[in-house]
């Protein structure tokens, strides 16, 4: 086991900055996923840890050692990649033990380690199989076992499940979690699939354009995203974003259809400041359910557009301004809002209705800097307080 630290790592290829001033501090025994869209620099970051790439600037540390210029074999790491290359003419035992045999490890020791590794990935009874007699998932497990027998301090895995079908991928996620628990080894795992990152990691490092956006436990990234990028990337379907402006009494959306009351000073925002409200589909409710919420907003009139029944829930696309043109490039133009409701909800297409937002789940972002300003708008001079003030004015 070992910690992994990147200090101010930069990797430039001609005019492309693949990794831009990356600082990562991965603890001993931690399972960290590097996640982000294709081309954001995940693999390059991993390659600098593996020693397959030397950073242009900055340093890489594994345990107490600086390894920036050390070759991969001297770093105490094992790698598993998307494209597994098993030796086709060797059986599973020989594939798993190949590296150990190269290093002249005693036969007894090889036997012991192959047994342990094949137990961990559940390949018992398959040690004499040839690769072409195995499924994709089984071959991937051989690749993982081959990494395990080297008893590395750190496992590096770059999209190891990408080539597997959806069902097997979900199964292998559970296996990798179990593997982590059993081996107690540091695992750094690259994926573009936020669901994979959410389910497996102790912490997620969200990367965009070569820059680290946030590194936190999955639920912190989900509930307290640091900025608009993380908010939009983590969670499926994505968070709704409503652009608008701060007024003297709260927020008004650009299409004037959504108002949220709060005291700007209590949130540290000022009237006329451009802000974006973020709300996840599961935090939008039909107004009839407002009673069930401790902190609902005022009802928002909407028209239902398209329904997507998913079995365990229905995604309802709402338009806050049904007369505006729907622009697929810019869902905000027509005030599109996605709501997730119970599968038996009596909702049809083109229906006029009212919805409320759960104020405790509203996120506020500065539109210009894209940074989060507030998560949850409650007890801050909200709708209830405003109503009281209005009543006392009467
Ligand atoms: P990801 O793994 O997130 O898909 P990569 O780390 O592979 O992203 O790539 C990050 C950026 O660096 C991309 O723009 C990619 O084109 C560029 N890049 C990666 N490797 C090289 C290379 N060897 N030469 C030139 N550009 C590269």
mmCIF file of C-alpha atoms and ligand atoms in Angstrom, residues 13 16 18 36-45 190, ligand 1:
data_model
loop_
_atom_site.group_PDB
_atom_site.id
_atom_site.type_symbol
_atom_site.label_atom_id
_atom_site.label_comp_id
_atom_site.label_asym_id
_atom_site.label_seq_id
_atom_site.Cartn_x
_atom_site.Cartn_y
_atom_site.Cartn_z
ATOM 1 C CA UNK A 13 2.087 18.168 -26.130
ATOM 2 C CA UNK A 16 -2.164 20.961 -26.202
ATOM 3 C CA UNK A 18 -3.291 17.658 -21.537
ATOM 4 C CA UNK A 36 -14.329 13.371 -16.858
ATOM 5 C CA UNK A 37 -15.313 13.586 -20.525
ATOM 6 C CA UNK A 38 -13.185 12.094 -23.263
ATOM 7 C CA UNK A 39 -10.010 14.116 -23.874
ATOM 8 C CA UNK A 40 -10.025 15.836 -20.460
ATOM 9 C CA UNK A 41 -6.636 14.409 -19.481
ATOM 10 C CA UNK A 42 -7.533 11.370 -17.342
ATOM 11 C CA UNK A 43 -5.281 8.916 -19.155
ATOM 12 C CA UNK A 44 -2.398 11.371 -19.325
ATOM 13 C CA UNK A 45 -2.691 11.929 -15.563
ATOM 14 C CA UNK A 190 -9.887 6.052 -14.856
HETATM 15 P P1 LIG B 1 -8.787 11.239 -21.621
HETATM 16 O O1 LIG B 1 -8.049 10.079 -21.061
HETATM 17 O O2 LIG B 1 -9.479 12.038 -20.572
HETATM 18 O O3 LIG B 1 -9.696 10.883 -22.759
HETATM 19 P P2 LIG B 1 -6.175 12.051 -22.598
HETATM 20 O O4 LIG B 1 -5.362 12.162 -21.378
HETATM 21 O O5 LIG B 1 -6.032 10.813 -23.428
HETATM 22 O O6 LIG B 1 -7.706 12.283 -22.220
HETATM 23 O O7 LIG B 1 -5.882 13.301 -23.545
HETATM 24 C C1 LIG B 1 -5.887 14.633 -23.084
HETATM 25 C C2 LIG B 1 -5.506 15.551 -24.231
HETATM 26 O O8 LIG B 1 -4.143 15.358 -24.577
HETATM 27 C C3 LIG B 1 -6.292 15.313 -25.510
HETATM 28 O O9 LIG B 1 -6.505 16.560 -26.137
HETATM 29 C C4 LIG B 1 -5.352 14.451 -26.334
HETATM 30 O O10 LIG B 1 -5.596 14.639 -27.707
HETATM 31 C C5 LIG B 1 -3.992 14.999 -25.927
HETATM 32 N N1 LIG B 1 -2.939 13.959 -26.008
HETATM 33 C C6 LIG B 1 -2.869 12.833 -25.244
HETATM 34 N N2 LIG B 1 -1.757 12.120 -25.568
HETATM 35 C C7 LIG B 1 -1.118 12.811 -26.549
HETATM 36 C C8 LIG B 1 0.095 12.588 -27.313
HETATM 37 N N3 LIG B 1 0.866 11.520 -27.109
HETATM 38 N N4 LIG B 1 0.421 13.534 -28.234
HETATM 39 C C9 LIG B 1 -0.348 14.618 -28.434
HETATM 40 N N5 LIG B 1 -1.489 14.888 -27.762
HETATM 41 C C10 LIG B 1 -1.883 13.992 -26.829
#
